[in-house]
Short mmCIF file of C-alpha atoms and ligand atoms in Angstrom, two decimals:
data_model
loop_
_atom_site.label_atom_id
_atom_site.label_comp_id
_atom_site.label_asym_id
_atom_site.label_seq_id
_atom_site.Cartn_x
_atom_site.Cartn_y
_atom_site.Cartn_z
CA MET A 1 -0.36 -4.86 23.32
CA ALA A 2 2.82 -3.50 25.52
CA LYS A 3 5.60 -1.68 23.55
CA ILE A 4 9.19 -0.64 23.97
CA SER A 5 9.46 3.05 23.20
CA ALA A 6 13.12 3.64 24.33
CA SER A 7 16.30 2.27 25.55
CA LEU A 8 18.53 3.88 28.13
CA TYR A 9 22.17 3.14 28.99
CA THR A 10 24.12 4.34 32.13
CA SER A 11 27.12 3.30 34.30
CA HIS A 12 26.20 2.74 37.92
CA VAL A 13 29.18 3.80 40.10
CA PRO A 14 28.14 3.58 44.06
CA ALA A 15 29.96 6.90 44.76
CA ILE A 16 27.49 8.50 42.39
CA GLY A 17 24.72 7.21 44.83
CA ALA A 18 26.54 8.57 47.78
CA ALA A 19 27.09 11.91 46.22
CA ILE A 20 23.15 12.44 45.53
CA ASP A 21 22.37 10.97 49.16
CA LEU A 22 24.62 13.38 50.54
CA GLY A 23 23.85 16.62 48.72
CA LYS A 24 27.39 16.88 46.74
CA THR A 25 25.96 17.00 43.26
CA THR A 26 26.91 20.61 42.79
CA GLU A 27 30.66 20.08 44.25
CA PRO A 28 33.45 20.70 41.65
CA TYR A 29 34.41 16.97 41.32
CA TRP A 30 30.73 16.19 40.78
CA GLN A 31 29.06 18.86 39.00
CA PRO A 32 30.27 17.88 35.48
CA LEU A 33 28.85 14.58 35.75
CA PHE A 34 25.34 15.74 37.02
CA LYS A 35 25.28 18.34 34.37
CA GLY A 36 25.35 15.43 31.79
CA TYR A 37 22.09 14.00 33.19
CA GLU A 38 20.23 17.27 33.35
CA TYR A 39 18.72 16.58 29.71
CA SER A 40 18.19 12.97 31.12
CA LYS A 41 16.08 13.90 33.96
CA GLN A 42 13.93 16.19 31.79
CA TRP A 43 13.56 13.57 29.14
CA MET A 44 12.43 11.02 31.85
CA GLN A 45 9.79 13.31 32.95
CA ASP A 46 8.61 14.04 29.41
CA ASN A 47 8.72 10.34 28.50
CA LYS A 48 7.32 8.62 31.48
CA PRO A 49 7.23 4.85 31.01
CA ASP A 50 4.53 2.61 32.70
CA VAL A 51 7.35 0.18 33.49
CA ILE A 52 11.27 -0.18 33.16
CA LEU A 53 12.84 -3.50 32.58
CA LEU A 54 16.06 -2.63 34.21
CA VAL A 55 19.19 -4.70 33.36
CA TYR A 56 21.91 -4.54 35.89
CA ASN A 57 24.25 -6.78 37.90
CA ASP A 58 24.04 -7.50 41.51
CA HIS A 59 27.33 -7.06 43.40
CA ALA A 60 27.57 -10.08 45.72
CA THR A 61 24.62 -8.33 47.52
CA ALA A 62 21.37 -10.56 46.79
CA PHE A 63 23.50 -13.39 45.39
CA SER A 64 26.73 -14.75 46.67
CA LEU A 65 29.08 -17.61 45.63
CA GLU A 66 26.55 -19.87 47.13
CA MET A 67 24.21 -19.20 44.12
CA ILE A 68 25.12 -17.63 40.77
CA PRO A 69 22.10 -17.39 38.30
CA THR A 70 23.45 -16.04 34.98
CA PHE A 71 20.05 -14.24 34.15
CA ALA A 72 17.32 -13.66 37.13
CA ILE A 73 14.22 -11.82 36.63
CA GLY A 74 12.49 -10.30 39.60
CA CYS A 75 8.88 -11.39 39.81
CA ALA A 76 7.90 -9.75 43.29
CA ALA A 77 5.58 -6.82 43.87
CA GLU A 78 8.47 -4.92 45.64
CA PHE A 79 12.20 -4.81 46.11
CA LYS A 80 14.06 -3.16 48.95
CA PRO A 81 17.25 -1.23 48.56
CA ALA A 82 20.08 -3.23 49.79
CA ASP A 83 22.32 -2.68 52.59
CA GLU A 84 25.88 -2.71 51.09
CA GLY A 85 27.69 -1.93 54.29
CA TRP A 86 26.59 1.63 55.15
CA GLY A 87 22.96 0.94 55.52
CA PRO A 88 20.39 0.94 52.74
CA ARG A 89 20.43 3.77 50.44
CA PRO A 90 17.57 6.46 51.54
CA VAL A 91 15.58 5.86 48.24
CA PRO A 92 12.01 4.30 47.68
CA MET A 93 11.14 0.87 47.69
CA VAL A 94 11.10 -0.39 44.04
CA LYS A 95 7.57 -1.53 42.96
CA GLY A 96 7.82 -4.35 40.44
CA HIS A 97 5.10 -5.54 37.91
CA PRO A 98 4.57 -9.15 38.77
CA ALA A 99 2.18 -9.92 35.96
CA LEU A 100 4.40 -8.52 33.25
CA ALA A 101 7.63 -10.08 34.75
CA SER A 102 5.97 -13.45 34.77
CA HIS A 103 4.73 -13.14 31.19
CA ILE A 104 8.44 -12.28 30.41
CA ALA A 105 9.71 -15.29 32.17
CA GLN A 106 7.21 -17.72 30.49
CA SER A 107 7.72 -16.03 27.05
CA VAL A 108 11.51 -16.01 27.19
CA ILE A 109 12.00 -19.53 28.71
CA GLN A 110 9.89 -20.78 26.06
CA GLN A 111 12.20 -19.06 23.58
CA ASP A 112 15.03 -21.42 25.03
CA PHE A 113 16.64 -18.79 27.45
CA ASP A 114 16.95 -20.03 30.93
CA LEU A 115 15.87 -17.47 33.26
CA THR A 116 16.06 -17.85 37.40
CA ILE A 117 12.56 -16.41 38.98
CA VAL A 118 13.17 -14.27 41.89
CA ASN A 119 10.47 -13.80 44.30
CA LYS A 120 12.29 -11.88 47.13
CA MET A 121 15.46 -10.03 46.46
CA ASP A 122 17.28 -6.79 47.70
CA VAL A 123 18.56 -4.34 44.86
CA ASP A 124 22.05 -2.72 45.06
CA HIS A 125 23.69 0.07 43.58
CA GLY A 126 23.64 -1.50 40.21
CA LEU A 127 19.87 -0.80 40.03
CA THR A 128 19.42 2.21 42.49
CA VAL A 129 22.05 4.43 41.07
CA PRO A 130 20.67 4.61 37.58
CA LEU A 131 17.14 5.34 39.00
CA SER A 132 18.59 8.19 41.02
CA LEU A 133 20.53 9.47 37.95
CA MET A 134 17.53 9.62 35.90
CA CYS A 135 14.81 10.47 38.49
CA GLY A 136 16.48 12.46 41.11
CA GLN A 137 15.22 12.07 44.79
CA PRO A 138 11.46 11.53 44.59
CA GLN A 139 9.32 10.12 47.73
CA GLU A 140 8.22 7.39 45.22
CA TRP A 141 10.08 6.15 41.83
CA PRO A 142 7.95 7.56 38.90
CA CYS A 143 7.11 4.08 37.61
CA LEU A 144 7.29 0.25 38.05
CA VAL A 145 10.60 -1.25 37.71
CA ILE A 146 11.47 -5.11 36.81
CA PRO A 147 14.92 -5.88 37.86
CA PHE A 148 16.77 -8.29 35.46
CA ALA A 149 20.00 -9.30 36.84
CA VAL A 150 23.06 -10.51 35.02
CA ASN A 151 25.91 -12.30 36.32
CA VAL A 152 29.03 -10.38 35.29
CA VAL A 153 30.94 -11.09 38.74
CA GLN A 154 31.72 -14.59 38.66
CA TYR A 155 33.18 -16.43 35.76
CA PRO A 156 31.86 -17.64 33.33
CA VAL A 157 29.89 -14.74 32.05
CA PRO A 158 27.53 -14.85 29.31
CA SER A 159 28.66 -13.67 25.67
CA GLY A 160 27.78 -10.27 24.11
CA ARG A 161 25.88 -12.40 21.45
CA ARG A 162 23.76 -14.43 23.99
CA CYS A 163 22.91 -11.10 25.74
CA TYR A 164 21.81 -9.27 22.30
CA ASN A 165 19.70 -12.48 21.39
CA LEU A 166 18.20 -12.32 24.93
CA GLY A 167 17.22 -8.89 24.28
CA ARG A 168 15.32 -10.01 21.10
CA ALA A 169 13.62 -12.69 23.30
CA ILE A 170 12.73 -9.90 25.85
CA ARG A 171 11.22 -7.80 22.91
CA ASN A 172 9.01 -10.48 21.58
CA ALA A 173 7.87 -11.27 25.25
CA ILE A 174 6.89 -7.62 25.90
CA GLU A 175 5.22 -7.11 22.53
CA SER A 176 3.03 -10.18 23.36
CA PHE A 177 1.94 -8.67 26.63
CA ASP A 178 -1.87 -7.99 26.47
CA GLU A 179 -1.88 -4.59 28.04
CA PRO A 180 -0.98 -1.18 26.39
CA LEU A 181 2.00 -0.31 28.41
CA ASN A 182 4.85 1.97 27.48
CA VAL A 183 8.10 0.15 28.59
CA HIS A 184 11.63 1.32 28.65
CA ILE A 185 14.36 -1.11 28.94
CA TRP A 186 17.68 -0.06 30.55
CA GLY A 187 21.08 -1.48 30.27
CA THR A 188 23.36 -0.50 33.00
CA GLY A 189 27.04 -0.90 34.21
CA GLY A 190 30.45 -0.07 32.71
CA MET A 191 32.05 1.71 31.32
CA SER A 192 36.01 1.08 31.41
CA HIS A 193 36.91 0.31 34.94
CA GLN A 194 39.04 -1.97 37.04
CA LEU A 195 38.76 -2.25 40.67
CA GLN A 196 41.40 -4.68 41.58
CA GLY A 197 44.85 -5.95 40.87
CA PRO A 198 47.77 -4.06 39.20
CA ARG A 199 45.59 -2.60 36.55
CA ALA A 200 43.23 -1.04 39.06
CA GLY A 201 42.20 2.41 37.88
CA LEU A 202 42.49 1.56 34.15
CA ILE A 203 40.33 3.77 31.93
CA ASN A 204 40.24 3.36 28.13
CA ARG A 205 38.44 6.44 26.42
CA GLU A 206 38.76 5.06 23.05
CA PHE A 207 37.44 1.68 23.67
CA ASP A 208 34.56 3.31 25.56
CA ASN A 209 33.75 5.83 22.62
CA ALA A 210 34.04 3.23 19.98
CA PHE A 211 31.61 1.08 22.18
CA LEU A 212 29.17 3.95 22.03
CA ASP A 213 29.41 4.47 18.33
CA ARG A 214 28.84 0.69 17.74
CA ILE A 215 26.08 0.12 20.34
CA ILE A 216 24.20 2.77 18.55
CA ALA A 217 25.07 1.98 14.77
CA ASP A 218 26.30 -1.64 14.79
CA PRO A 219 24.85 -3.75 17.83
CA GLN A 220 25.18 -6.95 15.60
CA GLY A 221 28.85 -6.30 15.14
CA GLN A 222 29.17 -5.34 18.66
CA ALA A 223 27.67 -8.74 19.84
CA ASP A 224 30.28 -10.63 18.26
CA VAL A 225 33.02 -9.11 20.62
CA PRO A 226 34.35 -11.83 22.85
CA HIS A 227 34.15 -11.17 26.59
CA ILE A 228 37.97 -11.38 27.01
CA ASP A 229 38.21 -8.28 24.88
CA TYR A 230 36.23 -6.24 27.25
CA VAL A 231 38.35 -7.54 30.06
CA ARG A 232 41.57 -6.71 28.28
CA GLU A 233 40.37 -3.45 26.89
CA ALA A 234 37.83 -2.06 29.41
CA GLY A 235 39.24 -3.74 32.60
CA SER A 236 37.94 -6.66 34.68
CA GLU A 237 34.66 -4.87 35.60
CA GLY A 238 34.43 -3.20 32.01
CA ILE A 239 32.86 -6.62 31.09
CA GLU A 240 29.63 -5.01 32.72
CA LEU A 241 29.11 -3.52 29.17
CA VAL A 242 27.75 -6.62 27.85
CA MET A 243 24.50 -5.87 29.68
CA TRP A 244 23.92 -3.01 27.40
CA LEU A 245 23.68 -5.59 24.53
CA ILE A 246 20.36 -6.89 26.25
CA ALA A 247 18.74 -3.50 26.03
CA ARG A 248 19.95 -2.78 22.58
CA GLY A 249 18.72 -6.13 21.34
CA ALA A 250 15.24 -5.29 22.63
CA MET A 251 15.19 -2.32 20.35
CA SER A 252 13.55 -2.54 16.75
CA ASP A 253 15.59 -3.40 13.74
CA ASN A 254 15.16 0.14 12.50
CA ALA A 255 17.86 2.63 13.26
CA PRO A 256 17.29 4.46 16.69
CA ASN A 257 17.05 8.05 17.37
CA VAL A 258 19.76 9.17 19.52
CA LYS A 259 18.16 11.54 21.92
CA HIS A 260 21.44 11.97 24.28
CA ARG A 261 24.95 10.87 24.50
CA PHE A 262 27.28 11.64 27.36
CA TYR A 263 30.70 10.56 28.30
CA HIS A 264 32.70 11.73 31.43
CA VAL A 265 35.92 10.57 33.32
CA PRO A 266 36.29 10.00 36.32
CA ALA A 267 33.36 9.19 38.80
CA SER A 268 35.23 7.19 41.46
CA ASN A 269 37.36 4.54 39.61
CA THR A 270 35.17 4.49 36.60
CA ALA A 271 34.37 5.93 32.98
CA VAL A 272 30.75 6.79 32.84
CA GLY A 273 29.03 6.59 29.78
CA HIS A 274 25.15 7.51 29.02
CA LEU A 275 22.71 6.86 26.00
CA ILE A 276 19.20 7.47 25.27
CA LEU A 277 17.89 5.83 22.33
CA GLU A 278 14.15 6.09 21.12
CA ASN A 279 12.67 3.65 18.86
CA ASN A 280 11.80 4.61 15.15
C1 LIG B 1 32.82 1.33 41.28
C2 LIG B 1 32.18 1.26 40.14
C3 LIG B 1 31.31 -0.07 39.94
O1 LIG B 1 30.99 -0.41 38.84
C4 LIG B 1 31.02 -0.74 40.98
O2 LIG B 1 30.03 -1.78 41.04
C5 LIG B 1 31.59 -0.47 42.30
C6 LIG B 1 32.54 0.55 42.48
C7 LIG B 1 33.75 2.41 41.60
O3 LIG B 1 34.33 3.14 40.22
O4 LIG B 1 34.08 2.78 42.52
FE1 LIG B 2 29.51 -2.37 39.22
#
């Protein structure tokens, strides 16, 4: 049977991708940020999974106002890095796991969650920046990746409770896949940031750190926080944090082993948060 051994959480700022791609990671602005991921890159090498289920949001790249799936699972064999206006990032093609992705779709839909099945999709910074932060600049990504896209861009967005419960359904799905795969689930996006309007540039360290405490120790309580609280406290794009609850919901009910915790401000307009939790 497949099993989820760990979950990992990280922000996904596009400028972080550009800093990596343009060789700027040791510059004074970026150095403290990348230092916070040194442990993580080593941990990733030491704990390489077979597959990552990578929960992220598409930023009007693969989807637009023409079509807005709340939850979409990538079932294709591969996914190209998207052109977000400056050409595609120079990163490897993402290789999927169609058999596991299809099994998750079957199981999760039968557990009453509506997933959109995606057989062709380019993946934007929401997915590729977390991979770059954790894996550096390899010729090939070190494992297979199933993209799982969540709408947090166009209202209405899913609630934290729904995301957490979806994570539980994903756990059931993965644990009923009949191959001995080691699976990681990643929750990405956040932390506090607002890119638009009079509050552009908003950062809320207190909210972010309370969120990190709670996603570790009280995810059930965090799941009850309404979406409007994220927007009010963490900015319009801070709502990306609800995606972390999907990854957290997929973990076992035992308290997780906190392997790494990191928080840094700023990266572009965003507060960067990062956690690695192992299942006990
Ligand atoms: C920034 C952050 C994001 O999450 C994003 O999707 C785009 C830009 C930023 O901080 O610049
Ligand atoms: Fe984003």
